[in-house]
């Protein structure tokens, strides 16, 4: 029988910009905080998975944390780097190989949009040369079509961003901690129609560490636990619409998110109606709208009513992105997916402070999505 | 294509003919699936085909800031440009620049056709690229 996997500790380096610290140092900060909160020492950790997209090799952290000789596996999987690190740690404990380990993700990106090179993505140079290779264009065109198909207006986009910044005010690890009203959001500079400046997240900095253990080990240590009921990573199916696509098949299909979501629900033996709180990839405001449906929480087109009724606010029936998500926290690629799990963990143990969602929270759902069509979903239970 | 046209921005991308231009694509022999851009012509798993010239606008946006260089190789001076996907009749949904249309007039479902697009590189030289323009012959 496979082992039950639980989270026994979590740490975070605040997201945003920290000029004095490298990405790796922010990672070390997060690991030390997680250990301290759990009352554990680095020598207790038996293995680690970690990574960043642009801030160096995770395994060099041992220079600062201690040369205990443990296996430390570097993960590099784009936007799913953090989710993949957690999947590695989850699978390792589930297999019974080890019973206490670390998943860590960190990053530090320069200002401005990412600047990918065509050859790195298997694309011809002309695609980048002629100005078609921008993630912002993809997100804009995906939500543009979705809005047209389901009668969604810019007002709903603005309301999503307004909620994100309102939640960020309450989250001590968020980057943007000032409320922005919907009129300012809607009338800010248009970046890629229909998305304005305040509807996009920015690349940033930050780090998250999670300590995972077997259920037996956690009981032995006397630590409170949050069960990791599912950790699924999936790549794109045929007919999905992905970033950096010169052409799409006529026959449209599902998305990596819908595939990963279904896999996670199957692993956990629960459905979307059972989830109490969710952290969904919100690279831009439209992504949160579409991901509400792709993860099964509502039908396509129901989002405007959900938003208007405040159902995804912190005090709503399904709070979504309670720490302000990527819009308020920024997107340090290697850390972003783990931040979502961190947020669910803090919410489930009742330690989310000013942003604590009310009532008994049993099941938390997190979803990360990125290029070139990869999604990671985790479901945690208190 | 007349001799006066600038060199294509890539080999194996644009197919010139008497009616203007079209795009090359590849059809995988085993699955019949179309793919664009076309695979190398000597790849035995694929047949080279030419895509239809007309279709409907599938989605669109406007690029409002100058993309980073590299990879962008356009002029330093920047004017916003429209980008979209066009569902080419019965074939593929292809991404490209949208030209000869005001941003406010862009609408999903409008009839489009492929057009030749002279593309100015950062050093001022021109290359032949492609774009999509409203197909006035068909109406919206």
JSON list of C-alpha atoms in Angstrom, two decimals, chain A residues 176-310:
[
{"chain": "A", "resi": 176, "resn": "UNK", "atom": "CA", "xyz": [1.22, 44.75, -4.82]},
{"chain": "A", "resi": 177, "resn": "UNK", "atom": "CA", "xyz": [-0.37, 45.79, -1.55]},
{"chain": "A", "resi": 178, "resn": "UNK", "atom": "CA", "xyz": [-2.50, 48.72, -2.67]},
{"chain": "A", "resi": 179, "resn": "UNK", "atom": "CA", "xyz": [-6.13, 48.47, -3.74]},
{"chain": "A", "resi": 180, "resn": "UNK", "atom": "CA", "xyz": [-6.87, 49.52, -7.32]},
{"chain": "A", "resi": 181, "resn": "UNK", "atom": "CA", "xyz": [-10.43, 50.45, -8.25]},
{"chain": "A", "resi": 182, "resn": "UNK", "atom": "CA", "xyz": [-12.13, 48.98, -11.29]},
{"chain": "A", "resi": 183, "resn": "UNK", "atom": "CA", "xyz": [-12.28, 52.25, -13.24]},
{"chain": "A", "resi": 184, "resn": "UNK", "atom": "CA", "xyz": [-8.52, 52.68, -12.92]},
{"chain": "A", "resi": 185, "resn": "UNK", "atom": "CA", "xyz": [-8.02, 49.08, -14.05]},
{"chain": "A", "resi": 186, "resn": "UNK", "atom": "CA", "xyz": [-10.34, 49.40, -17.06]},
{"chain": "A", "resi": 187, "resn": "UNK", "atom": "CA", "xyz": [-8.87, 52.72, -18.18]},
{"chain": "A", "resi": 188, "resn": "UNK", "atom": "CA", "xyz": [-5.20, 51.97, -17.60]},
{"chain": "A", "resi": 189, "resn": "UNK", "atom": "CA", "xyz": [-2.91, 51.57, -20.59]},
{"chain": "A", "resi": 190, "resn": "UNK", "atom": "CA", "xyz": [-4.10, 48.94, -23.08]},
{"chain": "A", "resi": 191, "resn": "UNK", "atom": "CA", "xyz": [-1.35, 46.32, -23.42]},
{"chain": "A", "resi": 192, "resn": "UNK", "atom": "CA", "xyz": [-2.91, 43.74, -25.72]},
{"chain": "A", "resi": 193, "resn": "UNK", "atom": "CA", "xyz": [-6.62, 44.15, -26.36]},
{"chain": "A", "resi": 194, "resn": "UNK", "atom": "CA", "xyz": [-8.79, 43.47, -24.36]},
{"chain": "A", "resi": 195, "resn": "UNK", "atom": "CA", "xyz": [-6.22, 43.38, -21.52]},
{"chain": "A", "resi": 196, "resn": "UNK", "atom": "CA", "xyz": [-4.95, 46.53, -19.81]},
{"chain": "A", "resi": 197, "resn": "UNK", "atom": "CA", "xyz": [-1.80, 47.02, -17.74]},
{"chain": "A", "resi": 198, "resn": "UNK", "atom": "CA", "xyz": [-3.51, 46.25, -14.42]},
{"chain": "A", "resi": 199, "resn": "UNK", "atom": "CA", "xyz": [-4.97, 43.02, -15.81]},
{"chain": "A", "resi": 200, "resn": "UNK", "atom": "CA", "xyz": [-1.52, 41.45, -16.34]},
{"chain": "A", "resi": 201, "resn": "UNK", "atom": "CA", "xyz": [0.84, 40.06, -13.74]},
{"chain": "A", "resi": 202, "resn": "UNK", "atom": "CA", "xyz": [4.56, 40.89, -13.93]},
{"chain": "A", "resi": 203, "resn": "UNK", "atom": "CA", "xyz": [7.61, 38.67, -13.68]},
{"chain": "A", "resi": 204, "resn": "UNK", "atom": "CA", "xyz": [9.05, 39.16, -10.19]},
{"chain": "A", "resi": 205, "resn": "UNK", "atom": "CA", "xyz": [10.97, 37.52, -7.34]},
{"chain": "A", "resi": 206, "resn": "UNK", "atom": "CA", "xyz": [10.18, 35.24, -4.46]},
{"chain": "A", "resi": 207, "resn": "UNK", "atom": "CA", "xyz": [10.61, 31.75, -2.98]},
{"chain": "A", "resi": 208, "resn": "UNK", "atom": "CA", "xyz": [8.50, 29.04, -1.35]},
{"chain": "A", "resi": 209, "resn": "UNK", "atom": "CA", "xyz": [9.49, 25.89, 0.54]},
{"chain": "A", "resi": 210, "resn": "UNK", "atom": "CA", "xyz": [7.22, 23.03, 1.52]},
{"chain": "A", "resi": 211, "resn": "UNK", "atom": "CA", "xyz": [8.17, 20.16, 3.82]},
{"chain": "A", "resi": 212, "resn": "UNK", "atom": "CA", "xyz": [6.52, 16.88, 2.92]},
{"chain": "A", "resi": 213, "resn": "UNK", "atom": "CA", "xyz": [6.36, 13.74, 5.03]},
{"chain": "A", "resi": 214, "resn": "UNK", "atom": "CA", "xyz": [4.67, 10.40, 5.19]},
{"chain": "A", "resi": 215, "resn": "UNK", "atom": "CA", "xyz": [1.63, 10.32, 7.46]},
{"chain": "A", "resi": 216, "resn": "UNK", "atom": "CA", "xyz": [3.44, 7.92, 9.77]},
{"chain": "A", "resi": 217, "resn": "UNK", "atom": "CA", "xyz": [6.51, 10.16, 10.05]},
{"chain": "A", "resi": 218, "resn": "UNK", "atom": "CA", "xyz": [4.34, 13.20, 10.77]},
{"chain": "A", "resi": 219, "resn": "UNK", "atom": "CA", "xyz": [2.53, 11.41, 13.60]},
{"chain": "A", "resi": 220, "resn": "UNK", "atom": "CA", "xyz": [5.88, 10.24, 14.96]},
{"chain": "A", "resi": 221, "resn": "UNK", "atom": "CA", "xyz": [7.09, 13.87, 15.00]},
{"chain": "A", "resi": 222, "resn": "UNK", "atom": "CA", "xyz": [3.80, 15.05, 16.50]},
{"chain": "A", "resi": 223, "resn": "UNK", "atom": "CA", "xyz": [3.30, 17.62, 13.73]},
{"chain": "A", "resi": 224, "resn": "UNK", "atom": "CA", "xyz": [-0.09, 18.94, 12.58]},
{"chain": "A", "resi": 225, "resn": "UNK", "atom": "CA", "xyz": [-0.67, 17.84, 9.03]},
{"chain": "A", "resi": 226, "resn": "UNK", "atom": "CA", "xyz": [-2.39, 18.80, 5.85]},
{"chain": "A", "resi": 227, "resn": "UNK", "atom": "CA", "xyz": [-2.79, 15.81, 3.55]},
{"chain": "A", "resi": 228, "resn": "UNK", "atom": "CA", "xyz": [-1.64, 16.12, -0.03]},
{"chain": "A", "resi": 229, "resn": "UNK", "atom": "CA", "xyz": [-4.50, 14.22, -1.62]},
{"chain": "A", "resi": 230, "resn": "UNK", "atom": "CA", "xyz": [-3.44, 14.79, -5.22]},
{"chain": "A", "resi": 231, "resn": "UNK", "atom": "CA", "xyz": [-0.48, 16.15, -7.18]},
{"chain": "A", "resi": 232, "resn": "UNK", "atom": "CA", "xyz": [-0.85, 15.92, -10.95]},
{"chain": "A", "resi": 233, "resn": "UNK", "atom": "CA", "xyz": [1.28, 17.38, -13.74]},
{"chain": "A", "resi": 234, "resn": "UNK", "atom": "CA", "xyz": [0.03, 17.10, -17.33]},
{"chain": "A", "resi": 235, "resn": "UNK", "atom": "CA", "xyz": [1.08, 18.35, -20.78]},
{"chain": "A", "resi": 236, "resn": "UNK", "atom": "CA", "xyz": [-1.24, 19.50, -23.55]},
{"chain": "A", "resi": 237, "resn": "UNK", "atom": "CA", "xyz": [-3.70, 17.25, -25.38]},
{"chain": "A", "resi": 238, "resn": "UNK", "atom": "CA", "xyz": [-4.43, 17.49, -29.12]},
{"chain": "A", "resi": 239, "resn": "UNK", "atom": "CA", "xyz": [-6.47, 20.53, -30.09]},
{"chain": "A", "resi": 240, "resn": "UNK", "atom": "CA", "xyz": [-5.54, 22.73, -27.15]},
{"chain": "A", "resi": 241, "resn": "UNK", "atom": "CA", "xyz": [-4.76, 26.44, -27.67]},
{"chain": "A", "resi": 242, "resn": "UNK", "atom": "CA", "xyz": [-1.28, 27.21, -26.41]},
{"chain": "A", "resi": 243, "resn": "UNK", "atom": "CA", "xyz": [1.20, 30.04, -26.32]},
{"chain": "A", "resi": 244, "resn": "UNK", "atom": "CA", "xyz": [3.66, 30.23, -29.27]},
{"chain": "A", "resi": 245, "resn": "UNK", "atom": "CA", "xyz": [1.42, 28.42, -31.79]},
{"chain": "A", "resi": 246, "resn": "UNK", "atom": "CA", "xyz": [1.87, 29.52, -35.43]},
{"chain": "A", "resi": 247, "resn": "UNK", "atom": "CA", "xyz": [-1.19, 27.40, -36.27]},
{"chain": "A", "resi": 248, "resn": "UNK", "atom": "CA", "xyz": [-3.99, 25.49, -34.52]},
{"chain": "A", "resi": 249, "resn": "UNK", "atom": "CA", "xyz": [-5.89, 22.39, -35.61]},
{"chain": "A", "resi": 250, "resn": "UNK", "atom": "CA", "xyz": [-9.44, 23.00, -36.85]},
{"chain": "A", "resi": 251, "resn": "UNK", "atom": "CA", "xyz": [-10.65, 20.29, -34.51]},
{"chain": "A", "resi": 252, "resn": "UNK", "atom": "CA", "xyz": [-10.54, 21.95, -31.10]},
{"chain": "A", "resi": 253, "resn": "UNK", "atom": "CA", "xyz": [-9.87, 19.89, -27.99]},
{"chain": "A", "resi": 254, "resn": "UNK", "atom": "CA", "xyz": [-9.34, 20.16, -24.25]},
{"chain": "A", "resi": 255, "resn": "UNK", "atom": "CA", "xyz": [-6.54, 21.90, -22.37]},
{"chain": "A", "resi": 256, "resn": "UNK", "atom": "CA", "xyz": [-3.64, 20.73, -20.21]},
{"chain": "A", "resi": 257, "resn": "UNK", "atom": "CA", "xyz": [-5.58, 22.27, -17.33]},
{"chain": "A", "resi": 258, "resn": "UNK", "atom": "CA", "xyz": [-8.70, 20.19, -17.92]},
{"chain": "A", "resi": 259, "resn": "UNK", "atom": "CA", "xyz": [-6.57, 17.03, -18.17]},
{"chain": "A", "resi": 260, "resn": "UNK", "atom": "CA", "xyz": [-4.53, 17.76, -15.01]},
{"chain": "A", "resi": 261, "resn": "UNK", "atom": "CA", "xyz": [-7.67, 18.80, -13.16]},
{"chain": "A", "resi": 262, "resn": "UNK", "atom": "CA", "xyz": [-9.50, 15.58, -13.93]},
{"chain": "A", "resi": 263, "resn": "UNK", "atom": "CA", "xyz": [-6.44, 13.53, -12.97]},
{"chain": "A", "resi": 264, "resn": "UNK", "atom": "CA", "xyz": [-6.23, 15.35, -9.61]},
{"chain": "A", "resi": 265, "resn": "UNK", "atom": "CA", "xyz": [-9.93, 14.89, -8.86]},
{"chain": "A", "resi": 266, "resn": "UNK", "atom": "CA", "xyz": [-9.57, 11.18, -9.69]},
{"chain": "A", "resi": 267, "resn": "UNK", "atom": "CA", "xyz": [-6.53, 10.82, -7.42]},
{"chain": "A", "resi": 268, "resn": "UNK", "atom": "CA", "xyz": [-8.27, 12.56, -4.54]},
{"chain": "A", "resi": 269, "resn": "UNK", "atom": "CA", "xyz": [-11.64, 10.93, -5.08]},
{"chain": "A", "resi": 270, "resn": "UNK", "atom": "CA", "xyz": [-13.38, 14.31, -4.86]},
{"chain": "A", "resi": 271, "resn": "UNK", "atom": "CA", "xyz": [-15.07, 16.68, -7.30]},
{"chain": "A", "resi": 272, "resn": "UNK", "atom": "CA", "xyz": [-15.10, 20.45, -7.82]},
{"chain": "A", "resi": 273, "resn": "UNK", "atom": "CA", "xyz": [-18.25, 20.75, -5.69]},
{"chain": "A", "resi": 274, "resn": "UNK", "atom": "CA", "xyz": [-16.24, 19.50, -2.68]},
{"chain": "A", "resi": 275, "resn": "UNK", "atom": "CA", "xyz": [-13.55, 22.19, -2.87]},
{"chain": "A", "resi": 276, "resn": "UNK", "atom": "CA", "xyz": [-13.64, 24.94, -0.20]},
{"chain": "A", "resi": 277, "resn": "UNK", "atom": "CA", "xyz": [-10.92, 27.26, -1.51]},
{"chain": "A", "resi": 278, "resn": "UNK", "atom": "CA", "xyz": [-9.00, 27.54, -4.80]},
{"chain": "A", "resi": 279, "resn": "UNK", "atom": "CA", "xyz": [-5.84, 29.19, -6.12]},
{"chain": "A", "resi": 280, "resn": "UNK", "atom": "CA", "xyz": [-6.04, 29.37, -9.93]},
{"chain": "A", "resi": 281, "resn": "UNK", "atom": "CA", "xyz": [-3.41, 30.53, -12.42]},
{"chain": "A", "resi": 282, "resn": "UNK", "atom": "CA", "xyz": [-4.12, 34.20, -13.12]},
{"chain": "A", "resi": 283, "resn": "UNK", "atom": "CA", "xyz": [-1.32, 35.29, -15.45]},
{"chain": "A", "resi": 284, "resn": "UNK", "atom": "CA", "xyz": [-3.89, 37.87, -16.46]},
{"chain": "A", "resi": 285, "resn": "UNK", "atom": "CA", "xyz": [-7.45, 38.53, -15.39]},
{"chain": "A", "resi": 286, "resn": "UNK", "atom": "CA", "xyz": [-8.94, 36.51, -18.26]},
{"chain": "A", "resi": 287, "resn": "UNK", "atom": "CA", "xyz": [-6.97, 33.42, -17.24]},
{"chain": "A", "resi": 288, "resn": "UNK", "atom": "CA", "xyz": [-8.75, 33.29, -13.87]},
{"chain": "A", "resi": 289, "resn": "UNK", "atom": "CA", "xyz": [-12.11, 33.49, -15.68]},
{"chain": "A", "resi": 290, "resn": "UNK", "atom": "CA", "xyz": [-11.30, 30.66, -18.09]},
{"chain": "A", "resi": 291, "resn": "UNK", "atom": "CA", "xyz": [-9.58, 28.54, -15.44]},
{"chain": "A", "resi": 292, "resn": "UNK", "atom": "CA", "xyz": [-12.69, 28.65, -13.23]},
{"chain": "A", "resi": 293, "resn": "UNK", "atom": "CA", "xyz": [-14.40, 26.62, -15.96]},
{"chain": "A", "resi": 294, "resn": "UNK", "atom": "CA", "xyz": [-11.42, 24.53, -17.09]},
{"chain": "A", "resi": 295, "resn": "UNK", "atom": "CA", "xyz": [-10.99, 23.31, -13.51]},
{"chain": "A", "resi": 296, "resn": "UNK", "atom": "CA", "xyz": [-14.66, 22.38, -13.30]},
{"chain": "A", "resi": 297, "resn": "UNK", "atom": "CA", "xyz": [-15.93, 24.99, -10.83]},
{"chain": "A", "resi": 298, "resn": "UNK", "atom": "CA", "xyz": [-18.51, 26.51, -13.17]},
{"chain": "A", "resi": 299, "resn": "UNK", "atom": "CA", "xyz": [-19.80, 26.14, -16.71]},
{"chain": "A", "resi": 300, "resn": "UNK", "atom": "CA", "xyz": [-18.46, 28.33, -19.53]},
{"chain": "A", "resi": 301, "resn": "UNK", "atom": "CA", "xyz": [-20.25, 31.65, -19.38]},
{"chain": "A", "resi": 302, "resn": "UNK", "atom": "CA", "xyz": [-21.33, 31.47, -15.74]},
{"chain": "A", "resi": 303, "resn": "UNK", "atom": "CA", "xyz": [-18.35, 33.53, -14.57]},
{"chain": "A", "resi": 304, "resn": "UNK", "atom": "CA", "xyz": [-19.89, 37.03, -14.84]},
{"chain": "A", "resi": 305, "resn": "UNK", "atom": "CA", "xyz": [-22.71, 36.00, -12.49]},
{"chain": "A", "resi": 306, "resn": "UNK", "atom": "CA", "xyz": [-20.25, 34.36, -10.08]},
{"chain": "A", "resi": 307, "resn": "UNK", "atom": "CA", "xyz": [-18.10, 37.48, -10.00]},
{"chain": "A", "resi": 308, "resn": "UNK", "atom": "CA", "xyz": [-21.05, 39.87, -9.72]},
{"chain": "A", "resi": 309, "resn": "UNK", "atom": "CA", "xyz": [-22.36, 37.86, -6.75]},
{"chain": "A", "resi": 310, "resn": "UNK", "atom": "CA", "xyz": [-18.93, 37.88, -5.09]}
]
